[in-house]
mmCIF file with all atom_site columns, C-alpha atoms in Angstrom:
data_model
loop_
_atom_site.group_PDB
_atom_site.id
_atom_site.type_symbol
_atom_site.label_atom_id
_atom_site.label_alt_id
_atom_site.label_comp_id
_atom_site.label_asym_id
_atom_site.label_entity_id
_atom_site.label_seq_id
_atom_site.pdbx_PDB_ins_code
_atom_site.Cartn_x
_atom_site.Cartn_y
_atom_site.Cartn_z
_atom_site.occupancy
_atom_site.B_iso_or_equiv
_atom_site.pdbx_formal_charge
_atom_site.auth_seq_id
_atom_site.auth_comp_id
_atom_site.auth_asym_id
_atom_site.auth_atom_id
_atom_site.pdbx_PDB_model_num
ATOM 1   C CA . MET A 1 1   ? 127.610 138.936 95.718  1.00 47.00 ? 7   MET A CA 1
ATOM 2   C CA . SER A 1 2   ? 129.711 135.821 96.064  1.00 62.00 ? 8   SER A CA 1
ATOM 3   C CA . GLU A 1 3   ? 130.520 136.322 99.736  1.00 85.00 ? 9   GLU A CA 1
ATOM 4   C CA . LEU A 1 4   ? 129.265 138.380 102.639 1.00 86.00 ? 10  LEU A CA 1
ATOM 5   C CA . SER A 1 5   ? 131.148 141.471 103.717 1.00 87.00 ? 11  SER A CA 1
ATOM 6   C CA . ASP A 1 6   ? 132.643 141.623 107.229 1.00 86.00 ? 12  ASP A CA 1
ATOM 7   C CA . ASN A 1 7   ? 129.769 143.749 108.522 1.00 90.00 ? 13  ASN A CA 1
ATOM 8   C CA . PRO A 1 8   ? 126.754 142.968 106.303 1.00 94.00 ? 14  PRO A CA 1
ATOM 9   C CA . SER A 1 9   ? 123.373 144.657 106.538 1.00 93.00 ? 15  SER A CA 1
ATOM 10  C CA . LEU A 1 10  ? 120.236 142.602 107.045 1.00 94.00 ? 16  LEU A CA 1
ATOM 11  C CA . LYS A 1 11  ? 119.357 143.151 103.393 1.00 94.00 ? 17  LYS A CA 1
ATOM 12  C CA . GLU A 1 12  ? 122.749 141.791 102.298 1.00 95.00 ? 18  GLU A CA 1
ATOM 13  C CA . ILE A 1 13  ? 122.372 138.739 104.532 1.00 96.00 ? 19  ILE A CA 1
ATOM 14  C CA . ASN A 1 14  ? 118.895 138.016 103.144 1.00 95.00 ? 20  ASN A CA 1
ATOM 15  C CA . ILE A 1 15  ? 120.086 138.388 99.530  1.00 95.00 ? 21  ILE A CA 1
ATOM 16  C CA . TYR A 1 16  ? 123.015 136.071 100.234 1.00 95.00 ? 22  TYR A CA 1
ATOM 17  C CA . LYS A 1 17  ? 120.712 133.509 101.910 1.00 95.00 ? 23  LYS A CA 1
ATOM 18  C CA . ASN A 1 18  ? 118.433 133.563 98.870  1.00 94.00 ? 24  ASN A CA 1
ATOM 19  C CA . LYS A 1 19  ? 121.386 133.103 96.551  1.00 94.00 ? 25  LYS A CA 1
ATOM 20  C CA . ILE A 1 20  ? 123.005 130.161 98.333  1.00 93.00 ? 26  ILE A CA 1
ATOM 21  C CA . ASN A 1 21  ? 119.638 128.401 98.737  1.00 91.00 ? 27  ASN A CA 1
ATOM 22  C CA . TRP A 1 22  ? 118.445 129.084 95.181  1.00 88.00 ? 28  TRP A CA 1
ATOM 23  C CA . GLY A 1 23  ? 115.493 131.051 96.540  1.00 84.00 ? 29  GLY A CA 1
ATOM 24  C CA . ASP A 1 24  ? 114.306 128.195 98.770  1.00 87.00 ? 30  ASP A CA 1
ATOM 25  C CA . VAL A 1 25  ? 114.723 129.866 102.165 1.00 93.00 ? 31  VAL A CA 1
ATOM 26  C CA . PRO A 1 26  ? 113.554 127.835 105.188 1.00 94.00 ? 32  PRO A CA 1
ATOM 27  C CA . ALA A 1 27  ? 110.582 129.226 107.101 1.00 94.00 ? 33  ALA A CA 1
ATOM 28  C CA . ILE A 1 28  ? 112.567 129.300 110.354 1.00 95.00 ? 34  ILE A CA 1
ATOM 29  C CA . TYR A 1 29  ? 115.074 131.685 108.738 1.00 96.00 ? 35  TYR A CA 1
ATOM 30  C CA . GLN A 1 30  ? 112.282 133.905 107.400 1.00 95.00 ? 36  GLN A CA 1
ATOM 31  C CA . LEU A 1 31  ? 110.629 134.124 110.840 1.00 95.00 ? 37  LEU A CA 1
ATOM 32  C CA . ALA A 1 32  ? 113.875 135.121 112.537 1.00 95.00 ? 38  ALA A CA 1
ATOM 33  C CA . SER A 1 33  ? 114.803 137.592 109.794 1.00 95.00 ? 39  SER A CA 1
ATOM 34  C CA . ASN A 1 34  ? 111.381 139.276 109.879 1.00 94.00 ? 40  ASN A CA 1
ATOM 35  C CA . SER A 1 35  ? 111.573 139.644 113.645 1.00 93.00 ? 41  SER A CA 1
ATOM 36  C CA . ILE A 1 36  ? 115.065 141.137 113.470 1.00 94.00 ? 42  ILE A CA 1
ATOM 37  C CA . SER A 1 37  ? 113.922 143.588 110.786 1.00 92.00 ? 43  SER A CA 1
ATOM 38  C CA . GLU A 1 38  ? 111.323 144.900 113.244 1.00 89.00 ? 44  GLU A CA 1
ATOM 39  C CA . ILE A 1 39  ? 113.987 145.981 115.742 1.00 88.00 ? 45  ILE A CA 1
ATOM 40  C CA . ASP A 1 40  ? 115.921 147.606 112.904 1.00 82.00 ? 46  ASP A CA 1
ATOM 41  C CA . GLY A 1 41  ? 113.127 150.151 112.677 1.00 81.00 ? 47  GLY A CA 1
ATOM 42  C CA . ILE A 1 42  ? 112.215 150.354 116.363 1.00 81.00 ? 48  ILE A CA 1
ATOM 43  C CA . LEU A 1 43  ? 113.116 154.046 116.547 1.00 67.00 ? 49  LEU A CA 1
ATOM 44  C CA . SER A 1 44  ? 112.287 155.070 112.990 1.00 69.00 ? 50  SER A CA 1
ATOM 45  C CA . HIS A 1 45  ? 108.779 153.703 112.414 1.00 65.00 ? 51  HIS A CA 1
ATOM 46  C CA . GLY A 1 46  ? 107.169 156.285 114.674 1.00 57.00 ? 52  GLY A CA 1
ATOM 47  C CA . PHE A 1 47  ? 104.947 153.775 116.446 1.00 67.00 ? 53  PHE A CA 1
ATOM 48  C CA . ASN A 1 48  ? 104.516 154.025 120.181 1.00 75.00 ? 54  ASN A CA 1
ATOM 49  C CA . ASN A 1 49  ? 106.473 151.133 121.646 1.00 86.00 ? 55  ASN A CA 1
ATOM 50  C CA . ALA A 1 50  ? 108.172 150.396 124.949 1.00 90.00 ? 56  ALA A CA 1
ATOM 51  C CA . PHE A 1 51  ? 111.543 151.584 123.666 1.00 89.00 ? 57  PHE A CA 1
ATOM 52  C CA . THR A 1 52  ? 110.223 154.993 122.592 1.00 88.00 ? 58  THR A CA 1
ATOM 53  C CA . GLN A 1 53  ? 108.164 155.295 125.804 1.00 89.00 ? 59  GLN A CA 1
ATOM 54  C CA . LEU A 1 54  ? 111.317 154.758 127.838 1.00 92.00 ? 60  LEU A CA 1
ATOM 55  C CA . LEU A 1 55  ? 113.150 157.504 125.926 1.00 90.00 ? 61  LEU A CA 1
ATOM 56  C CA . ASP A 1 56  ? 110.228 159.944 126.296 1.00 90.00 ? 62  ASP A CA 1
ATOM 57  C CA . GLN A 1 57  ? 111.645 162.516 128.696 1.00 90.00 ? 63  GLN A CA 1
ATOM 58  C CA . SER A 1 58  ? 108.187 163.917 129.488 1.00 92.00 ? 64  SER A CA 1
ATOM 59  C CA . ASN A 1 59  ? 107.704 160.780 131.636 1.00 93.00 ? 65  ASN A CA 1
ATOM 60  C CA . TRP A 1 60  ? 110.986 161.247 133.507 1.00 93.00 ? 66  TRP A CA 1
ATOM 61  C CA . ASN A 1 61  ? 110.747 162.377 137.114 1.00 89.00 ? 67  ASN A CA 1
ATOM 62  C CA . VAL A 1 62  ? 112.442 165.783 136.865 1.00 82.00 ? 68  VAL A CA 1
ATOM 63  C CA . ASN A 1 63  ? 112.724 166.029 140.652 1.00 79.00 ? 69  ASN A CA 1
ATOM 64  C CA . PHE A 1 64  ? 114.751 162.835 140.634 1.00 70.00 ? 70  PHE A CA 1
ATOM 65  C CA . ILE A 1 65  ? 117.054 163.752 137.750 1.00 64.00 ? 71  ILE A CA 1
ATOM 66  C CA . THR A 1 66  ? 117.688 167.411 138.579 1.00 54.00 ? 72  THR A CA 1
ATOM 67  C CA . PRO A 1 67  ? 121.027 168.902 137.574 1.00 59.00 ? 73  PRO A CA 1
ATOM 68  C CA . GLU A 1 68  ? 123.756 168.894 140.203 1.00 57.00 ? 74  GLU A CA 1
ATOM 69  C CA . SER A 1 69  ? 127.320 170.199 140.380 1.00 54.00 ? 75  SER A CA 1
ATOM 70  C CA . ASP A 1 70  ? 130.287 167.927 140.824 1.00 57.00 ? 76  ASP A CA 1
ATOM 71  C CA . ILE A 1 71  ? 133.314 168.845 142.942 1.00 60.00 ? 77  ILE A CA 1
ATOM 72  C CA . VAL A 1 72  ? 134.863 170.787 140.057 1.00 62.00 ? 78  VAL A CA 1
ATOM 73  C CA . GLY A 1 73  ? 131.654 172.807 139.631 1.00 59.00 ? 79  GLY A CA 1
ATOM 74  C CA . LYS A 1 74  ? 130.654 171.172 136.357 1.00 59.00 ? 80  LYS A CA 1
ATOM 75  C CA . VAL A 1 75  ? 126.876 170.875 136.115 1.00 54.00 ? 81  VAL A CA 1
ATOM 76  C CA . THR A 1 76  ? 125.714 167.379 135.262 1.00 59.00 ? 82  THR A CA 1
ATOM 77  C CA . THR A 1 77  ? 122.288 165.836 135.024 1.00 64.00 ? 83  THR A CA 1
ATOM 78  C CA . ARG A 1 78  ? 121.789 162.530 136.760 1.00 77.00 ? 84  ARG A CA 1
ATOM 79  C CA . LYS A 1 79  ? 120.547 159.917 134.363 1.00 88.00 ? 85  LYS A CA 1
ATOM 80  C CA . PRO A 1 80  ? 117.498 157.826 135.258 1.00 92.00 ? 86  PRO A CA 1
ATOM 81  C CA . LYS A 1 81  ? 118.576 154.447 136.620 1.00 93.00 ? 87  LYS A CA 1
ATOM 82  C CA . ILE A 1 82  ? 117.421 151.271 134.903 1.00 96.00 ? 88  ILE A CA 1
ATOM 83  C CA . SER A 1 83  ? 118.296 147.601 134.998 1.00 97.00 ? 89  SER A CA 1
ATOM 84  C CA . LEU A 1 84  ? 118.210 145.393 131.893 1.00 98.00 ? 90  LEU A CA 1
ATOM 85  C CA . TYR A 1 85  ? 117.561 141.688 131.632 1.00 98.00 ? 91  TYR A CA 1
ATOM 86  C CA . HIS A 1 86  ? 118.131 139.398 128.641 1.00 97.00 ? 92  HIS A CA 1
ATOM 87  C CA . ASN A 1 87  ? 115.125 137.065 128.828 1.00 97.00 ? 93  ASN A CA 1
ATOM 88  C CA . ILE A 1 88  ? 115.286 133.860 126.808 1.00 96.00 ? 94  ILE A CA 1
ATOM 89  C CA . ASN A 1 89  ? 112.510 131.274 126.690 1.00 94.00 ? 95  ASN A CA 1
ATOM 90  C CA . GLU A 1 90  ? 111.940 128.305 124.388 1.00 92.00 ? 96  GLU A CA 1
ATOM 91  C CA . GLN A 1 91  ? 110.862 130.486 121.468 1.00 92.00 ? 97  GLN A CA 1
ATOM 92  C CA . HIS A 1 92  ? 111.887 134.098 121.902 1.00 95.00 ? 98  HIS A CA 1
ATOM 93  C CA . TYR A 1 93  ? 114.561 136.502 123.018 1.00 97.00 ? 99  TYR A CA 1
ATOM 94  C CA . GLU A 1 94  ? 113.359 139.618 124.860 1.00 97.00 ? 100 GLU A CA 1
ATOM 95  C CA . LEU A 1 95  ? 115.116 142.585 126.389 1.00 97.00 ? 101 LEU A CA 1
ATOM 96  C CA . HIS A 1 96  ? 113.420 143.597 129.644 1.00 97.00 ? 102 HIS A CA 1
ATOM 97  C CA . CYS A 1 97  ? 113.857 146.875 131.476 1.00 97.00 ? 103 CYS A CA 1
ATOM 98  C CA . TYR A 1 98  ? 113.142 147.791 135.102 1.00 97.00 ? 104 TYR A CA 1
ATOM 99  C CA . PRO A 1 99  ? 113.400 151.093 136.952 1.00 96.00 ? 105 PRO A CA 1
ATOM 100 C CA . VAL A 1 100 ? 115.868 151.063 139.844 1.00 95.00 ? 106 VAL A CA 1
ATOM 101 C CA . ILE A 1 101 ? 114.851 152.316 143.284 1.00 94.00 ? 107 ILE A CA 1
ATOM 102 C CA . ASN A 1 102 ? 117.303 152.106 146.205 1.00 91.00 ? 108 ASN A CA 1
ATOM 103 C CA . ASN A 1 103 ? 119.713 150.171 143.948 1.00 91.00 ? 109 ASN A CA 1
ATOM 104 C CA . GLU A 1 104 ? 117.129 147.413 143.323 1.00 94.00 ? 110 GLU A CA 1
ATOM 105 C CA . PRO A 1 105 ? 115.155 146.734 140.133 1.00 95.00 ? 111 PRO A CA 1
ATOM 106 C CA . VAL A 1 106 ? 111.433 147.238 140.685 1.00 95.00 ? 112 VAL A CA 1
ATOM 107 C CA . LEU A 1 107 ? 108.908 144.866 139.129 1.00 94.00 ? 113 LEU A CA 1
ATOM 108 C CA . GLU A 1 108 ? 105.705 146.598 140.208 1.00 96.00 ? 114 GLU A CA 1
ATOM 109 C CA . ALA A 1 109 ? 103.959 149.550 138.592 1.00 96.00 ? 115 ALA A CA 1
ATOM 110 C CA . GLN A 1 110 ? 105.071 152.956 139.868 1.00 95.00 ? 116 GLN A CA 1
ATOM 111 C CA . PHE A 1 111 ? 102.952 156.130 139.890 1.00 95.00 ? 117 PHE A CA 1
ATOM 112 C CA . ASN A 1 112 ? 104.375 159.417 141.153 1.00 93.00 ? 118 ASN A CA 1
ATOM 113 C CA . ASN A 1 113 ? 106.899 157.669 143.376 1.00 93.00 ? 119 ASN A CA 1
ATOM 114 C CA . PRO A 1 114 ? 109.463 160.391 144.250 1.00 91.00 ? 120 PRO A CA 1
ATOM 115 C CA . ARG A 1 115 ? 112.261 157.762 144.366 1.00 91.00 ? 121 ARG A CA 1
ATOM 116 C CA . CYS A 1 116 ? 111.508 156.446 140.875 1.00 93.00 ? 122 CYS A CA 1
ATOM 117 C CA . SER A 1 117 ? 113.139 157.900 137.756 1.00 91.00 ? 123 SER A CA 1
ATOM 118 C CA . PHE A 1 118 ? 109.801 157.798 135.933 1.00 94.00 ? 124 PHE A CA 1
ATOM 119 C CA . ILE A 1 119 ? 106.516 159.554 136.690 1.00 94.00 ? 125 ILE A CA 1
ATOM 120 C CA . GLU A 1 120 ? 104.636 156.449 135.563 1.00 95.00 ? 126 GLU A CA 1
ATOM 121 C CA . TRP A 1 121 ? 106.090 152.986 135.105 1.00 95.00 ? 127 TRP A CA 1
ATOM 122 C CA . THR A 1 122 ? 103.702 150.338 133.823 1.00 95.00 ? 128 THR A CA 1
ATOM 123 C CA . PRO A 1 123 ? 105.320 146.918 133.391 1.00 95.00 ? 129 PRO A CA 1
ATOM 124 C CA . GLN A 1 124 ? 102.589 145.801 130.972 1.00 95.00 ? 130 GLN A CA 1
ATOM 125 C CA . THR A 1 125 ? 103.625 148.388 128.382 1.00 93.00 ? 131 THR A CA 1
ATOM 126 C CA . MET A 1 126 ? 107.191 149.338 129.327 1.00 94.00 ? 132 MET A CA 1
ATOM 127 C CA . GLN A 1 127 ? 108.995 146.257 130.669 1.00 96.00 ? 133 GLN A CA 1
ATOM 128 C CA . ILE A 1 128 ? 109.547 144.337 127.419 1.00 96.00 ? 134 ILE A CA 1
ATOM 129 C CA . LEU A 1 129 ? 111.516 146.725 125.212 1.00 95.00 ? 135 LEU A CA 1
ATOM 130 C CA . PHE A 1 130 ? 111.437 144.359 122.237 1.00 93.00 ? 136 PHE A CA 1
ATOM 131 C CA . ARG A 1 131 ? 111.087 140.689 121.332 1.00 94.00 ? 137 ARG A CA 1
ATOM 132 C CA . LEU A 1 132 ? 112.838 138.631 118.682 1.00 95.00 ? 138 LEU A CA 1
ATOM 133 C CA . ASN A 1 133 ? 110.274 135.975 117.846 1.00 94.00 ? 139 ASN A CA 1
ATOM 134 C CA . SER A 1 134 ? 111.500 132.481 116.920 1.00 94.00 ? 140 SER A CA 1
ATOM 135 C CA . LEU A 1 135 ? 115.153 133.436 117.485 1.00 96.00 ? 141 LEU A CA 1
ATOM 136 C CA . ILE A 1 136 ? 115.874 130.617 119.938 1.00 95.00 ? 142 ILE A CA 1
ATOM 137 C CA . PRO A 1 137 ? 114.728 127.751 117.655 1.00 95.00 ? 143 PRO A CA 1
ATOM 138 C CA . PHE A 1 138 ? 116.631 129.471 114.839 1.00 96.00 ? 144 PHE A CA 1
ATOM 139 C CA . ILE A 1 139 ? 119.834 129.517 116.925 1.00 95.00 ? 145 ILE A CA 1
ATOM 140 C CA . VAL A 1 140 ? 119.462 125.807 117.706 1.00 92.00 ? 146 VAL A CA 1
ATOM 141 C CA . TYR A 1 141 ? 118.767 125.077 114.013 1.00 93.00 ? 147 TYR A CA 1
ATOM 142 C CA . THR A 1 142 ? 121.817 127.127 112.978 1.00 94.00 ? 148 THR A CA 1
ATOM 143 C CA . LEU A 1 143 ? 124.162 125.373 115.409 1.00 90.00 ? 149 LEU A CA 1
ATOM 144 C CA . GLN A 1 144 ? 122.956 122.000 114.118 1.00 89.00 ? 150 GLN A CA 1
ATOM 145 C CA . LYS A 1 145 ? 122.930 122.598 110.354 1.00 90.00 ? 151 LYS A CA 1
ATOM 146 C CA . GLY A 1 146 ? 123.245 126.280 109.601 1.00 92.00 ? 152 GLY A CA 1
ATOM 147 C CA . ASP A 1 147 ? 125.086 127.934 106.754 1.00 94.00 ? 153 ASP A CA 1
ATOM 148 C CA . ILE A 1 148 ? 127.108 131.156 106.546 1.00 95.00 ? 154 ILE A CA 1
ATOM 149 C CA . ALA A 1 149 ? 123.992 133.321 106.168 1.00 96.00 ? 155 ALA A CA 1
ATOM 150 C CA . ASP A 1 150 ? 122.372 131.758 109.242 1.00 97.00 ? 156 ASP A CA 1
ATOM 151 C CA . TYR A 1 151 ? 125.419 132.536 111.382 1.00 96.00 ? 157 TYR A CA 1
ATOM 152 C CA . ALA A 1 152 ? 125.573 136.048 109.919 1.00 96.00 ? 158 ALA A CA 1
ATOM 153 C CA . LEU A 1 153 ? 121.935 136.620 110.864 1.00 97.00 ? 159 LEU A CA 1
ATOM 154 C CA . ILE A 1 154 ? 122.602 135.614 114.484 1.00 97.00 ? 160 ILE A CA 1
ATOM 155 C CA . ARG A 1 155 ? 125.661 137.879 114.645 1.00 96.00 ? 161 ARG A CA 1
ATOM 156 C CA . TYR A 1 156 ? 123.590 140.698 113.161 1.00 96.00 ? 162 TYR A CA 1
ATOM 157 C CA . ALA A 1 157 ? 120.832 140.217 115.766 1.00 96.00 ? 163 ALA A CA 1
ATOM 158 C CA . ASN A 1 158 ? 123.395 140.278 118.585 1.00 96.00 ? 164 ASN A CA 1
ATOM 159 C CA . GLN A 1 159 ? 125.006 143.406 117.123 1.00 95.00 ? 165 GLN A CA 1
ATOM 160 C CA . ARG A 1 160 ? 121.651 145.227 116.824 1.00 94.00 ? 166 ARG A CA 1
ATOM 161 C CA . VAL A 1 161 ? 120.739 144.397 120.440 1.00 95.00 ? 167 VAL A CA 1
ATOM 162 C CA . ASP A 1 162 ? 124.156 145.659 121.590 1.00 95.00 ? 168 ASP A CA 1
ATOM 163 C CA . GLU A 1 163 ? 123.625 148.870 119.604 1.00 93.00 ? 169 GLU A CA 1
ATOM 164 C CA . LEU A 1 164 ? 120.217 149.438 121.209 1.00 94.00 ? 170 LEU A CA 1
ATOM 165 C CA . ILE A 1 165 ? 121.710 148.875 124.681 1.00 96.00 ? 171 ILE A CA 1
ATOM 166 C CA . THR A 1 166 ? 124.466 151.378 123.842 1.00 95.00 ? 172 THR A CA 1
ATOM 167 C CA . LEU A 1 167 ? 121.800 153.851 122.745 1.00 93.00 ? 173 LEU A CA 1
ATOM 168 C CA . LEU A 1 168 ? 120.030 153.373 126.083 1.00 95.00 ? 174 LEU A CA 1
ATOM 169 C CA . SER A 1 169 ? 123.289 153.929 127.969 1.00 95.00 ? 175 SER A CA 1
ATOM 170 C CA . GLN A 1 170 ? 123.528 157.415 126.460 1.00 94.00 ? 176 GLN A CA 1
ATOM 171 C CA . SER A 1 171 ? 120.302 158.462 128.225 1.00 92.00 ? 177 SER A CA 1
ATOM 172 C CA . PHE A 1 172 ? 120.216 156.116 131.213 1.00 94.00 ? 178 PHE A CA 1
ATOM 173 C CA . ASP A 1 173 ? 122.441 154.897 134.010 1.00 93.00 ? 179 ASP A CA 1
ATOM 174 C CA . ILE A 1 174 ? 122.243 151.143 133.410 1.00 95.00 ? 180 ILE A CA 1
ATOM 175 C CA . THR A 1 175 ? 123.030 149.701 136.832 1.00 95.00 ? 181 THR A CA 1
ATOM 176 C CA . ASP A 1 176 ? 123.288 146.097 135.636 1.00 96.00 ? 182 ASP A CA 1
ATOM 177 C CA . ILE A 1 177 ? 122.530 143.786 132.735 1.00 97.00 ? 183 ILE A CA 1
ATOM 178 C CA . LYS A 1 178 ? 121.554 140.262 133.709 1.00 97.00 ? 184 LYS A CA 1
ATOM 179 C CA . GLY A 1 179 ? 120.749 137.099 131.809 1.00 96.00 ? 185 GLY A CA 1
ATOM 180 C CA . PHE A 1 180 ? 122.311 135.487 128.755 1.00 95.00 ? 186 PHE A CA 1
ATOM 181 C CA . SER A 1 181 ? 122.929 137.797 125.818 1.00 96.00 ? 187 SER A CA 1
ATOM 182 C CA . ILE A 1 182 ? 122.384 136.285 122.371 1.00 96.00 ? 188 ILE A CA 1
ATOM 183 C CA . ALA A 1 183 ? 126.132 135.631 122.079 1.00 95.00 ? 189 ALA A CA 1
ATOM 184 C CA . ASP A 1 184 ? 126.280 134.074 125.566 1.00 95.00 ? 190 ASP A CA 1
ATOM 185 C CA . PHE A 1 185 ? 123.301 131.860 124.762 1.00 94.00 ? 191 PHE A CA 1
ATOM 186 C CA . CYS A 1 186 ? 124.930 130.655 121.534 1.00 93.00 ? 192 CYS A CA 1
ATOM 187 C CA . LYS A 1 187 ? 128.147 129.816 123.394 1.00 92.00 ? 193 LYS A CA 1
ATOM 188 C CA . GLU A 1 188 ? 126.208 127.898 126.044 1.00 91.00 ? 194 GLU A CA 1
ATOM 189 C CA . VAL A 1 189 ? 124.185 125.911 123.481 1.00 88.00 ? 195 VAL A CA 1
ATOM 190 C CA . TYR A 1 190 ? 127.372 125.143 121.554 1.00 84.00 ? 196 TYR A CA 1
ATOM 191 C CA . ARG A 1 191 ? 129.144 124.044 124.748 1.00 86.00 ? 197 ARG A CA 1
ATOM 192 C CA . LYS A 1 192 ? 126.301 121.716 125.739 1.00 82.00 ? 198 LYS A CA 1
ATOM 193 C CA . HIS A 1 193 ? 125.994 120.344 122.199 1.00 77.00 ? 199 HIS A CA 1
ATOM 194 C CA . SER A 1 194 ? 129.729 119.627 121.970 1.00 78.00 ? 200 SER A CA 1
ATOM 195 C CA . GLN A 1 195 ? 129.672 117.752 125.310 1.00 78.00 ? 201 GLN A CA 1
ATOM 196 C CA . SER A 1 196 ? 126.905 115.397 124.215 1.00 69.00 ? 202 SER A CA 1
#
């Protein structure tokens, strides 16, 4: 593999990184790659995580999402409403989720609230859908002295997050998405770096 394809898999990116660095892959790359590989299997590993809890329809408030007919008579089911937030701190990227009540995201725990889309909403176990550890230092490192594989890994992470958000949009009415996405964060860091 002399070059990366236009849409490489994580495995292809890692092989390419190994090749161009003669097997001497920086620890910061390995940390970011390992974290990204965890979200690759978020739905296939079978572990109970916030993402799978959110998709568990047995926790959806059926009274809130009952089927209704539109003006043509087509029966549709209202989707549970959620709000998403891209949370970036000095070390990590996280995707947060909040139930929406009266068009406002709710931060507190909810139990049998008839206006909530979920029977139980516990922020401690359901708010952070996933975390990409060490991604932020890796982005800064990449923008300073990264190679093709480093940039490909960031693009791959952004693509996987977008795919997971698209998957959520199939089951949920996402009322808004706030915060910097990975791509937005990269653009902002690049802008600030180019001005200094």
